[in-house]
PDB file of C-alpha atoms in Angstrom:
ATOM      1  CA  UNK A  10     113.996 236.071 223.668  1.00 71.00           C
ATOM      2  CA  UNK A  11     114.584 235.358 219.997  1.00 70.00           C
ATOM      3  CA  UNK A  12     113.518 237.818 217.695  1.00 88.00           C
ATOM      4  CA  UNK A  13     112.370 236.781 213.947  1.00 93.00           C
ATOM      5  CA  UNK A  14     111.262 239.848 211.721  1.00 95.00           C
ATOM      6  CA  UNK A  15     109.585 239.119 208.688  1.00 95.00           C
ATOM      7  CA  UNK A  16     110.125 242.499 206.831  1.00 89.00           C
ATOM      8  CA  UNK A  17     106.268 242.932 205.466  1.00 90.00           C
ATOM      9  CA  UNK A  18     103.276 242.019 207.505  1.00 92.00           C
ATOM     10  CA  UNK A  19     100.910 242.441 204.303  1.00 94.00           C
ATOM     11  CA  UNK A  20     102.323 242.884 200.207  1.00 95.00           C
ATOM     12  CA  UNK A  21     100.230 242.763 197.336  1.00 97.00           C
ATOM     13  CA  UNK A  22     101.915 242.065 194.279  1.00 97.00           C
ATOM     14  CA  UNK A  23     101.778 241.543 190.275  1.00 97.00           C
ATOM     15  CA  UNK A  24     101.602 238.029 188.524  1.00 97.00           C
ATOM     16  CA  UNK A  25     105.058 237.686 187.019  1.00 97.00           C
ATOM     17  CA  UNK A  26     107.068 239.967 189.166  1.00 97.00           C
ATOM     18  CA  UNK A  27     109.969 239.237 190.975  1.00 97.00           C
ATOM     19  CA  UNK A  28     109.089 238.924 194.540  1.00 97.00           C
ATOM     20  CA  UNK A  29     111.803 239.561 197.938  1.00 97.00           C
ATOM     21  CA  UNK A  30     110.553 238.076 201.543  1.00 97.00           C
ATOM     22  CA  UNK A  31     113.092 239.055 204.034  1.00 97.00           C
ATOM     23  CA  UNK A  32     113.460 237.686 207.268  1.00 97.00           C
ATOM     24  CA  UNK A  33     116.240 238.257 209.595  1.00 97.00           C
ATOM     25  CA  UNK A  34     117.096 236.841 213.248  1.00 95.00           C
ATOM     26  CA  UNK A  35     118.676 238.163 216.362  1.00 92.00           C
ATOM     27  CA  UNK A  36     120.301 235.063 218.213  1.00 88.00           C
ATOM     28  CA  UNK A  37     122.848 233.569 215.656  1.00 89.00           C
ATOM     29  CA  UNK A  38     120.766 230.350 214.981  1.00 90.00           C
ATOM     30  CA  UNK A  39     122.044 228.243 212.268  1.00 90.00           C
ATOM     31  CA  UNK A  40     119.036 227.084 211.000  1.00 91.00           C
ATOM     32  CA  UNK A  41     116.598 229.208 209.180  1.00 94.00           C
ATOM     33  CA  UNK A  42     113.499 227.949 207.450  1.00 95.00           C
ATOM     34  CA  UNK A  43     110.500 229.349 205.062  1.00 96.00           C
ATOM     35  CA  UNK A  44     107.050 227.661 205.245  1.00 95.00           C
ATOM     36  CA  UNK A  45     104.298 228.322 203.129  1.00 95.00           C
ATOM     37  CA  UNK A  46     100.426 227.884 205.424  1.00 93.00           C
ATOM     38  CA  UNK A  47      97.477 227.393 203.438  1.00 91.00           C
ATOM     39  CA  UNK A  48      93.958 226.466 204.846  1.00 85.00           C
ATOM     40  CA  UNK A  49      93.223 222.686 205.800  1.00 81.00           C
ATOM     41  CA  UNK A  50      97.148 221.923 204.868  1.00 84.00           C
ATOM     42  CA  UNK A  51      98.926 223.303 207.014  1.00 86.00           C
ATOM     43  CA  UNK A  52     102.466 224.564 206.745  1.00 90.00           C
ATOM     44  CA  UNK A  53     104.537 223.230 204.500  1.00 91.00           C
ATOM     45  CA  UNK A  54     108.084 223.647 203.880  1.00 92.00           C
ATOM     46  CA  UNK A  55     109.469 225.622 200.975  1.00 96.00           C
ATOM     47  CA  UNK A  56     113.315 225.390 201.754  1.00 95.00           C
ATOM     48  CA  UNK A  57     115.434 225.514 204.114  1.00 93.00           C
ATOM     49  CA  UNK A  58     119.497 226.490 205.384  1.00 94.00           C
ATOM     50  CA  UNK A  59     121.292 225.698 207.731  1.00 90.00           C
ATOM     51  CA  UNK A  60     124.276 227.452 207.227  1.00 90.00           C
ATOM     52  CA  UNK A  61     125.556 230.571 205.621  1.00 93.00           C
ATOM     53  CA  UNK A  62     125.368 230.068 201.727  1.00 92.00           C
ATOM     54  CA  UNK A  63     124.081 226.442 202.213  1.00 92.00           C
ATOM     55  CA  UNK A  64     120.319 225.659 201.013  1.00 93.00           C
ATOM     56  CA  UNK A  65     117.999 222.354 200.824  1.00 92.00           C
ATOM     57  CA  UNK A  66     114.818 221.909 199.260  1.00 93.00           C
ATOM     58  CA  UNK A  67     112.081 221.143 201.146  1.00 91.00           C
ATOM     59  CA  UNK A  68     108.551 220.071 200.179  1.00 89.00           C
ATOM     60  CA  UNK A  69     107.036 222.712 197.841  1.00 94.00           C
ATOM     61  CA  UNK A  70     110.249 224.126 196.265  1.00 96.00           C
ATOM     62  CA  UNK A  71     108.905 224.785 192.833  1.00 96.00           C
ATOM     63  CA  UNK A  72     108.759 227.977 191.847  1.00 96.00           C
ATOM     64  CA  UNK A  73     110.720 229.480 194.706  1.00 97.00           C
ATOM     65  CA  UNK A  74     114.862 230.376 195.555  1.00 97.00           C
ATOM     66  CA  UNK A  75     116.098 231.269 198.571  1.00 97.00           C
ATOM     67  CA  UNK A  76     119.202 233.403 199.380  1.00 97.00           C
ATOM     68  CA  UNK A  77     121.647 232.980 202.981  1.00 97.00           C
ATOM     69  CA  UNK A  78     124.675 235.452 202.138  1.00 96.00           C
ATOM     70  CA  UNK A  79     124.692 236.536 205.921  1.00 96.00           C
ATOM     71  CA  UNK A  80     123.649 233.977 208.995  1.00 94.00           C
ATOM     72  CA  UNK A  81     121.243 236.328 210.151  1.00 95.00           C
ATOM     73  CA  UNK A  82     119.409 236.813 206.630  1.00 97.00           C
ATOM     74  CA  UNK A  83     117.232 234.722 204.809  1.00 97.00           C
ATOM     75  CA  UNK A  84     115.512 235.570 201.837  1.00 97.00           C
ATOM     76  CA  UNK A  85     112.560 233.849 199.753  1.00 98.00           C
ATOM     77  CA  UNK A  86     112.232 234.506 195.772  1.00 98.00           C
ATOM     78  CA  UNK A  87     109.697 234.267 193.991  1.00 97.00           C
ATOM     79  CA  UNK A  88     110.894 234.726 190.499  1.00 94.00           C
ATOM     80  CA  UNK A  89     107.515 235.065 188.475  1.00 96.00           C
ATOM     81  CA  UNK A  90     104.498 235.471 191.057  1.00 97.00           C
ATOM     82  CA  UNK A  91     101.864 233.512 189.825  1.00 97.00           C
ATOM     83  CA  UNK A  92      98.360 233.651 191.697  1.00 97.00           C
ATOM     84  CA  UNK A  93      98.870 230.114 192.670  1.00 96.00           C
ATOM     85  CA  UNK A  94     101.407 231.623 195.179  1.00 97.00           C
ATOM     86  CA  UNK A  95      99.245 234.098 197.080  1.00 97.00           C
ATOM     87  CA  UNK A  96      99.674 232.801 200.586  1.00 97.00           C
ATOM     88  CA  UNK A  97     100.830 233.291 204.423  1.00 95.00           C
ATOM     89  CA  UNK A  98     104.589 232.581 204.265  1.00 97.00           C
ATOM     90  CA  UNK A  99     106.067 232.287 207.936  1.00 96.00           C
ATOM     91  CA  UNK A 100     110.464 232.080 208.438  1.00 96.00           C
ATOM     92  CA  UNK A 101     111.444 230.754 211.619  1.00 94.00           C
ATOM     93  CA  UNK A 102     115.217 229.765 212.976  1.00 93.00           C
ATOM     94  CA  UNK A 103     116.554 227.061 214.711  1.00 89.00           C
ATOM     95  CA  UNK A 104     119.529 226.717 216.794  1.00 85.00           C
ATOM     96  CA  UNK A 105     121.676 223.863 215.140  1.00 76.00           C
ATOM     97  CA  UNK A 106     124.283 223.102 217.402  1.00 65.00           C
ATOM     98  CA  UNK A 107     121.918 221.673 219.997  1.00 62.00           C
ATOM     99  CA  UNK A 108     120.862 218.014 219.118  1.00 64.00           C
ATOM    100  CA  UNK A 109     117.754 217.542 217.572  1.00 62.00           C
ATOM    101  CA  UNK A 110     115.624 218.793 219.682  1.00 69.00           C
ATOM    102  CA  UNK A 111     115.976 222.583 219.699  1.00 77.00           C
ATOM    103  CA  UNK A 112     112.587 224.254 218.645  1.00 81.00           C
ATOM    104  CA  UNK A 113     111.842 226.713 216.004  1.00 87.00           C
ATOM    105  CA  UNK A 114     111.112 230.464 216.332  1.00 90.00           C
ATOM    106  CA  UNK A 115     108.957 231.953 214.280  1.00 93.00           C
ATOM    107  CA  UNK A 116     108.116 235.208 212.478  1.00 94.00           C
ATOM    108  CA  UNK A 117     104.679 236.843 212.695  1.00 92.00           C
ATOM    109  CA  UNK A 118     104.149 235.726 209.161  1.00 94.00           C
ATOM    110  CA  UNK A 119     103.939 238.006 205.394  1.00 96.00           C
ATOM    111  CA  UNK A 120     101.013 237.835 204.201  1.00 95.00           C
ATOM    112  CA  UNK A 121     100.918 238.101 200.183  1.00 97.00           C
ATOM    113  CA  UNK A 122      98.707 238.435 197.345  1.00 97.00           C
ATOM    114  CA  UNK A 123      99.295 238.001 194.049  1.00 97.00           C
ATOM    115  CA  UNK A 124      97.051 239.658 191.288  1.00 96.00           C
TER     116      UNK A 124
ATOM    117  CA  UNK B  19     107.891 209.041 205.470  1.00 81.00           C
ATOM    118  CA  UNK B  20     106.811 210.936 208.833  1.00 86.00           C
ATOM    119  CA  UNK B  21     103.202 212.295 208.795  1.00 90.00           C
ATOM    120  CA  UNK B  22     101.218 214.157 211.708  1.00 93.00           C
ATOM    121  CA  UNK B  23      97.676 213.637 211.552  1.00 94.00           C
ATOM    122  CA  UNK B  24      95.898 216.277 213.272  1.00 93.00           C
ATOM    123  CA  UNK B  25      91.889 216.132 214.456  1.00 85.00           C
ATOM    124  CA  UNK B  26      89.983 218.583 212.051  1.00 82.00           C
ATOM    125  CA  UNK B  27      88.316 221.221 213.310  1.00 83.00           C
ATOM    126  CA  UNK B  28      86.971 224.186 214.259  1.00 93.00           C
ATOM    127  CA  UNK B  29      86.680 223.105 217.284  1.00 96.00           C
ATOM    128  CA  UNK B  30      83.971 225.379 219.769  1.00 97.00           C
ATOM    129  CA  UNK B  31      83.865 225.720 223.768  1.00 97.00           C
ATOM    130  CA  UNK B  32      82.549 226.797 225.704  1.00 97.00           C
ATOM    131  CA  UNK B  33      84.416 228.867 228.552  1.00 97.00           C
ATOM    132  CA  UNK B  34      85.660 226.190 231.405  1.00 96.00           C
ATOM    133  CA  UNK B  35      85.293 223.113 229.507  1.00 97.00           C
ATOM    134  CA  UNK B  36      87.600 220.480 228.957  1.00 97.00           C
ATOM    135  CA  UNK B  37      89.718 220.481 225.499  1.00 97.00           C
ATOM    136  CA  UNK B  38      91.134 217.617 223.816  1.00 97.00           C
ATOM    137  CA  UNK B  39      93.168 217.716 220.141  1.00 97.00           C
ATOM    138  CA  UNK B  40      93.732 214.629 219.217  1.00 97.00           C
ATOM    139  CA  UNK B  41      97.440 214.101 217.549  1.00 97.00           C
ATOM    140  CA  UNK B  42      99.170 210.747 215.966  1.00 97.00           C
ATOM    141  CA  UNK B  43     101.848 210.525 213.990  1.00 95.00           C
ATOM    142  CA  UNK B  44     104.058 208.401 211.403  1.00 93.00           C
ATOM    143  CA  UNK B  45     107.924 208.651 212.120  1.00 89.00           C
ATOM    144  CA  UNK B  46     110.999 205.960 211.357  1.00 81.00           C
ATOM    145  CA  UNK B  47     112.981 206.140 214.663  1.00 79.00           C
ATOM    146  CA  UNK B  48     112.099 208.053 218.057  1.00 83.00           C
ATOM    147  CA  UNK B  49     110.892 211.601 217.354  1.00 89.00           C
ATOM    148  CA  UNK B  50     110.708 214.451 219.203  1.00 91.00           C
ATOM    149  CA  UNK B  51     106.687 215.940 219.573  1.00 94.00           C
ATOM    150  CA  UNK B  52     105.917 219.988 219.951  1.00 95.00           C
ATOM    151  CA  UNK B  53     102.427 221.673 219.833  1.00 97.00           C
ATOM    152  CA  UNK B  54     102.448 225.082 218.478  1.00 96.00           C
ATOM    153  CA  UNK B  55      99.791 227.709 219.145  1.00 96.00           C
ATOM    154  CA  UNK B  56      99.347 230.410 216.611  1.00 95.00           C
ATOM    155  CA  UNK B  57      97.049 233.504 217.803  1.00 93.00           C
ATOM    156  CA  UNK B  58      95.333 235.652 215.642  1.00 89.00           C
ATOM    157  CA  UNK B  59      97.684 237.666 212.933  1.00 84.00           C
ATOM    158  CA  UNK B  60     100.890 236.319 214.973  1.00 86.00           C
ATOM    159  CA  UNK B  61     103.143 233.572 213.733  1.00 89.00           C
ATOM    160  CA  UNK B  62     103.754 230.050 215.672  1.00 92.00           C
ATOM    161  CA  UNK B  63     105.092 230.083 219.477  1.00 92.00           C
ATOM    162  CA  UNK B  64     106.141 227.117 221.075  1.00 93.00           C
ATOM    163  CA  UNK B  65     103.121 225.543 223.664  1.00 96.00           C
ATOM    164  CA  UNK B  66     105.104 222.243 224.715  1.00 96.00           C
ATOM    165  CA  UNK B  67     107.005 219.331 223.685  1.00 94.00           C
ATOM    166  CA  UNK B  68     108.094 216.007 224.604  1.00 94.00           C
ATOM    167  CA  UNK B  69     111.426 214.422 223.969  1.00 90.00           C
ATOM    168  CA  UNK B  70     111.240 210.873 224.668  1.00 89.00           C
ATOM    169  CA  UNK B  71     108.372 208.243 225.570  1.00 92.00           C
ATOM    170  CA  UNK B  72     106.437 208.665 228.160  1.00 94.00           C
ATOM    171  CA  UNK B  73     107.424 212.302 228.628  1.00 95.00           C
ATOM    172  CA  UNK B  74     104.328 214.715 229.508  1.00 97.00           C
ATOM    173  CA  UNK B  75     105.375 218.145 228.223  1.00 96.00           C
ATOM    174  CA  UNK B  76     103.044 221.192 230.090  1.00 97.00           C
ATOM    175  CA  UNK B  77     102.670 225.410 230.100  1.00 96.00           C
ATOM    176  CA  UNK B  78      99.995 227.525 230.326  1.00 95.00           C
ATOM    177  CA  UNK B  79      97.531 224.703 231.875  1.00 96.00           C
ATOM    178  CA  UNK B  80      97.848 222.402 228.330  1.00 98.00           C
ATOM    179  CA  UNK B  81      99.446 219.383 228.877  1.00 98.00           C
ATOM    180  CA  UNK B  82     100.357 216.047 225.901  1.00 98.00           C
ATOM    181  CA  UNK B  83     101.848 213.131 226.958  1.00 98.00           C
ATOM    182  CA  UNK B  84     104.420 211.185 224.766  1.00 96.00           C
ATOM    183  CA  UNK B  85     102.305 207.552 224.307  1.00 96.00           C
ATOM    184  CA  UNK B  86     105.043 206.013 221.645  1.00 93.00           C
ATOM    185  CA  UNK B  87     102.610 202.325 222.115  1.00 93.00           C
ATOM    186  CA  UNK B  88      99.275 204.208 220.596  1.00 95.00           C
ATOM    187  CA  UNK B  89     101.825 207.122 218.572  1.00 95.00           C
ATOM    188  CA  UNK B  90      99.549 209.728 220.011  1.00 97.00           C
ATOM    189  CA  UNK B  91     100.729 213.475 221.198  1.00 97.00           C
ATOM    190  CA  UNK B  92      97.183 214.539 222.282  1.00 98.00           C
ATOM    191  CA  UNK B  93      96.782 218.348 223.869  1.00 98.00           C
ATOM    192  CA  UNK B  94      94.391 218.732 226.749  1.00 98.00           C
ATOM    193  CA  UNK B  95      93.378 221.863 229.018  1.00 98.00           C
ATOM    194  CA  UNK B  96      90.863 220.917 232.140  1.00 97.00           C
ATOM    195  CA  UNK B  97      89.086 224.465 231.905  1.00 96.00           C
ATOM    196  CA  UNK B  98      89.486 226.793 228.983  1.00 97.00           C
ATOM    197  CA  UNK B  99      89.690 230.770 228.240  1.00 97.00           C
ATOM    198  CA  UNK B 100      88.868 232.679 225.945  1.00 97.00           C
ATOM    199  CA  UNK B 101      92.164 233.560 225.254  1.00 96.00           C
ATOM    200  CA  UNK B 102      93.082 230.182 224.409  1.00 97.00           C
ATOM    201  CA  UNK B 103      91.015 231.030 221.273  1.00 97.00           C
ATOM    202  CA  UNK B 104      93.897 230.038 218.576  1.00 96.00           C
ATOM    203  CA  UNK B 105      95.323 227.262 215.638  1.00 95.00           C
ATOM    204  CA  UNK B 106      96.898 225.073 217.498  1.00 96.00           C
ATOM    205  CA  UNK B 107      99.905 222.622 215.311  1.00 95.00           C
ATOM    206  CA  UNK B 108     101.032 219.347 215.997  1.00 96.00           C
ATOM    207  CA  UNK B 109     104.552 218.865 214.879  1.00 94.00           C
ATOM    208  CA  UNK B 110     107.270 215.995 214.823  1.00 91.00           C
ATOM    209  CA  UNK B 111     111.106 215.782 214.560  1.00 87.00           C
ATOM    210  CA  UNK B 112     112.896 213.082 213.093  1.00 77.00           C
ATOM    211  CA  UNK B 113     115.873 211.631 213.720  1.00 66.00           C
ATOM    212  CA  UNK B 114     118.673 213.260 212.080  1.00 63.00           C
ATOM    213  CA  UNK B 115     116.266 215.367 210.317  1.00 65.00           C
ATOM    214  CA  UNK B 116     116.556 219.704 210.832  1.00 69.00           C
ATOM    215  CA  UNK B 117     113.263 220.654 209.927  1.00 76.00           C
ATOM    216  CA  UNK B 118     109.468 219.729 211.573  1.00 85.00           C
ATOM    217  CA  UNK B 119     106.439 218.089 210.017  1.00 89.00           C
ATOM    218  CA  UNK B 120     103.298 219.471 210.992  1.00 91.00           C
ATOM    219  CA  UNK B 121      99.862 218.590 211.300  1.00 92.00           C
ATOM    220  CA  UNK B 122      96.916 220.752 209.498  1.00 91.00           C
ATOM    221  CA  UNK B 123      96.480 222.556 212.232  1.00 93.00           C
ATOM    222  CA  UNK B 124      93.118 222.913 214.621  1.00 94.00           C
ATOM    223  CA  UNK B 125      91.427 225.718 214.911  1.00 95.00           C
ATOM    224  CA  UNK B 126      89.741 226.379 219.050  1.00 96.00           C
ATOM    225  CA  UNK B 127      87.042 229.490 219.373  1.00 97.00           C
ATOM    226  CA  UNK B 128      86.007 229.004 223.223  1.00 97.00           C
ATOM    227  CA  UNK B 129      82.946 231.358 223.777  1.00 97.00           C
ATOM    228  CA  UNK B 130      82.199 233.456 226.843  1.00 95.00           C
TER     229      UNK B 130
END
């Protein structure tokens, strides 16, 4: 089975700190994603890799960088927490090499508040 | 773009009834469909999905059926638990597209 760890189930944090999500994988997938899931919208994608050091953009970028120095390791930054940001954020992985049709595993989810 | 349109919920059964989610979508091409089930303070797990036209995906008693003439991926379980109690996501994938749009999600509470 894949494995997807999230490294926080629940974080409260400060408005304007620097915020780390970590999420890490087990089964060498290329792709690695970070969604955002909010109440009556869904989940929506913040960015995502699909290869070591590569990044895209996804729908809801602003305000948020993402790191992929190691394939099984991707991190979300949030580089001044605002309150706007308090939120379920769920990573899940992909395998890339596939076709199209591969599904995504996902995390059990951070939940953070920002104060 | 692609969109998933999702029905809204909550959605409330009793135990043994008959579900139905209704799912359409908006995609360029011939996408691939998934539902995703999330349980209570876990992250998404894969329920089904359907590759091609016509395809019924199936697990755990749910099945959706790939209707590309109505663009439709609608869930359905004849006789409900209570342990189905969960958000369940409608999702798409595009083309040459990595990453899945989803629907807002439906929330199912089946009482005992």
């Amino acid at each position: 089975d894949v494995k997807v760890t999230q490294s926080s189930r629940y974080l409260v944090k400060r408005t304007g700190e620097k915020v780390f999500l970590e999420c890490v994988q087990d089964m060498d997938h290329e792709n690695m994603f970070w969604y955002r899931q909010d109440p009556g919208l869904g989940l929506r994608l913040i960015y995502f890799s699909y290869d070591v050091k590569m990044k895209e953009k996804g729908d809801i970028p602003e305000g948020y960088s993402v790191s992929r120095e190691k394939k099984e390791r991707f991190s979300l930054i949030l580089e001044s927490a605002s309150t706007n940001q308090t939120s379920m954020y769920l990573c899940a992985t992909r395998r890339g090499d596939r076709g199209p049709n591969q599904p995504q595993h996902f995390g059990d989810g951070t939940r953070l508040s920002i104060l | 773009g692609n969109s998933v349109t999702q029905m809204e919920g909550p959605v409330t059964l009793s135990e043994e009834a008959f579900l139905t989610i209704n799912c359409t979508y908006t995609a360029t091409g011939y996408p691939s469909l998934f539902w995703y089930v999330q349980y209570p303070g876990e992250g998404l797990q894969l329920l089904l999905k359907a590759t091609k036209a016509d395809d019924k995906g199936s697990n755990k008693g749910f099945e959706a059926t790939y209707r590309k003439e109505t663009t439709s991926f609608h869930l359905e379980k004849g006789s409900v638990q209570v342990s189905d109690s969960a958000v369940y996501f409608c999702a798409l994938l595009s083309g040459s597209a990595r990453q899945l749009t989803f629907g807002s999600g439906t929330q199912l509470t089946v009482l005992p």
